[in-house]
Amino acid sequence: MSVWRGSLVGRLRPASVTRWWAVREAILFCLVALLLIAGVVAAAVGAGGWASALWTGAALVGLAWSTVTIAVALLRRRPSVDVIAWLALAGALLVGEPLAGAVIAVMLFTGGVLEARASARARRELGRLAAGAPRIARREGPDGVAEIPVDRVVAGDRLLVGAGELVPVDGRLLGDGVFDESALSGEPLPVERRAGDDIRSGVVNAGPAARMLATETAAASTYAGVVRLVEQAQASSAPFVRLADRFALAFVPLTLLVAGLAWAISGEAVRAVAVLVVATPCPLLLAAPIAIMSGVSRAARYGVILKGGAALERLAAGRVLLFDKTGTLTRGRPVLSAVITGHDLPADEVLRLAAALDQASAHVLAAPIVTAARERGAGLPTATDVRERPGFGIEGTVEGRPVRLGKAAWVVDGAAPEWVRRARRRAALDGSLTVFAAVDGRPAGVLLLTDPLRPDAPRMMRTLRNAGIERTVLITGDRADIAETVGRIAGVDAVYADRDPADKLAIVRAEQAAAPTVMVGDGVNDAPALAAAGVGVALAARGVTAAAEAADVMLTADRVDGLADAILVARRAHRIARRSAALGMALSLAAMIPAAAGLLTPVAGALLQEVIDVAAIGLALTVLLPQHTHTVTMPTADLAVTRQLYAQHTAIRPLVERIRAVADDLSVTGGDLGPVRELVDRLETDLLPHERAEEAQLLPIVARALGGPDPIAALSRTHAEIEHQIRRLRRILPDSAGHAEPEDVIDLRAGLYGLYAIMQLHNAQEEENAFSLMPAASAPT
């Protein structure tokens, strides 16, 4: 009954203090248990005097411990319910019930040991994160590689991370590598990262030595922020836990009143002792904090760090969910969506030359261009004579050819060709960023980059509604047409566009006045809104920003659907905390009646209360058991197949974009069907086998993972439609290689645009309902 230890030790204390008290109480528990058992043995052999002495010794140990806890509580000017334990022990000795006193002493220390072990179990996930903080770094310099403390690393340092070592700070890879990211993302399998990819501190190099460029100091890196959040989580106490403490104290006068009445009416002091034994608020003081802290621990398994029990309770109470757009509902970093070219160079060649030049650039748009070229298998030569002009672009020589990338005014001289005007129009319609490319002094292509919707966002929204979220709101500084599109696809209830940080803050306050809110963001401009919301949630997968520091919850994995898991865990933990406390207190109150009536002896009451304590703690610890969550755990074999098919899915993206490019050219050039024939050939040899493989292998995996009534019907139907449209294109093409009739051109163009639209929708469905089921480090990004 660790409740009787009151505020000496406290609940949910730091791990080092917990271990110290657990050891001391374990020793005292063993001592009183041995005295109790020895007394039973002595009584069994007829040595009643020795038995009484041994039991009295055990009771005196418990009495001394309770006296110390009460004294410490008084010195700290905090009320303590340990007075019930002290009175029960003293009363048992005074009425000549040393056996009852010994049992009470065993109960006293049993509760302490149980709580210490339960808290240690609940903290394991958080402690694992805090213990794994990087401490050293290997910095490359003129004199070779030197080992330095991690806090001496500065942005721009070149670092070497050996096999099995922790990545010391956030940075960018200078070469390919393989990393174990389980500490942050929960992904159990090693993840391959390409040169140019961002890498976070705290992950483990699971391959050969890797070189990286530091982009943050240790204090500003991801893992340092995680450790700070863990420390806050361990130090805080939930409102319900504090309420339980106050509620438990109300039982002290109630217990004394019932005990006094039982004694006064019956004239038997032993009844008062029995009431003191059974009428304890220990289920409130034990079950509530253990359940809440277990919920914090459970959330950490899903890559969600909560700043303690208070954050968990507010997250469980949330009814309105507000999102920033960039980096939360969208990926927050540009992705190459298309390459539009003239007729001098094919799109793949323009991309290869552009990526070769951009390898030397630190511009935010350089990385997605290089990544896209590598994904398409392009070999990137080294550029020479590279010169970067801030505000304009970059130029250099690639394989002897001058290449220039940047703004249109710097790249396109004179009147823009027709294909450039088409590229600009498409970018304006889609809200894309543009990078213009010139090769050999002539405009060669336009690279379009977009910030796509996160594939997991729509499915997460549906899960949140099922979990009890009543209203979803998108708040963004982006223009209205883009925001409305994202909001419609994600499925939010309201959209506020063109809003600055002050506007966001006002909207959050207005929503908070109506119902408890949860605000999700990842940028510096989101920090005020996160702080004003009932609970702020920051996506900190790419570093610990001001948003993460202002938030109450941090998602360490670069997936927004971790929020759905966190809310489900929080609500379950809060529900179990209330149920376990209510059940334990109801049983304790019920036990007071037979104790006051003389139907329970002090010994029987002590044993009954021990059963109640254990039941309350056991129910609280069920928070740690597996539960239904948004995240789907895939078997290893299914995961391997899904990854293989996703690699193919990524590889055919350029072919899908080629469908639109051929349709655009057909509308301009008229009857030249050569590109159409070549495209249809590739669709039949590359795309159709992939779609058939997905039908045969991927869809059964999705059906097993999601369950429910026919979860793959839409995907299977679009597979059939894709094949039908490709066969239709083949039938439209004339048999001869000559020019087509006007009606053939019209039908081909319509068929290509129709197929392109179907493919875009189908790919989005697959990424949302199939590939987003993969763990965080493997899923579409």
Tab-separated table of C-alpha atoms in Angstrom, residues 24 82 109 182 193 740 752:
chain	number	residue	atom	x	y	z
A	24	ARG	CA	15.490	0.447	0.129
A	82	ASP	CA	0.268	7.924	5.861
A	109	PHE	CA	6.282	-2.311	1.648
A	182	SER	CA	14.174	2.495	-34.472
A	193	ARG	CA	19.607	6.524	-47.161
A	740	ALA	CA	-3.065	9.516	-88.233
A	752	LEU	CA	-3.895	9.670	-72.914
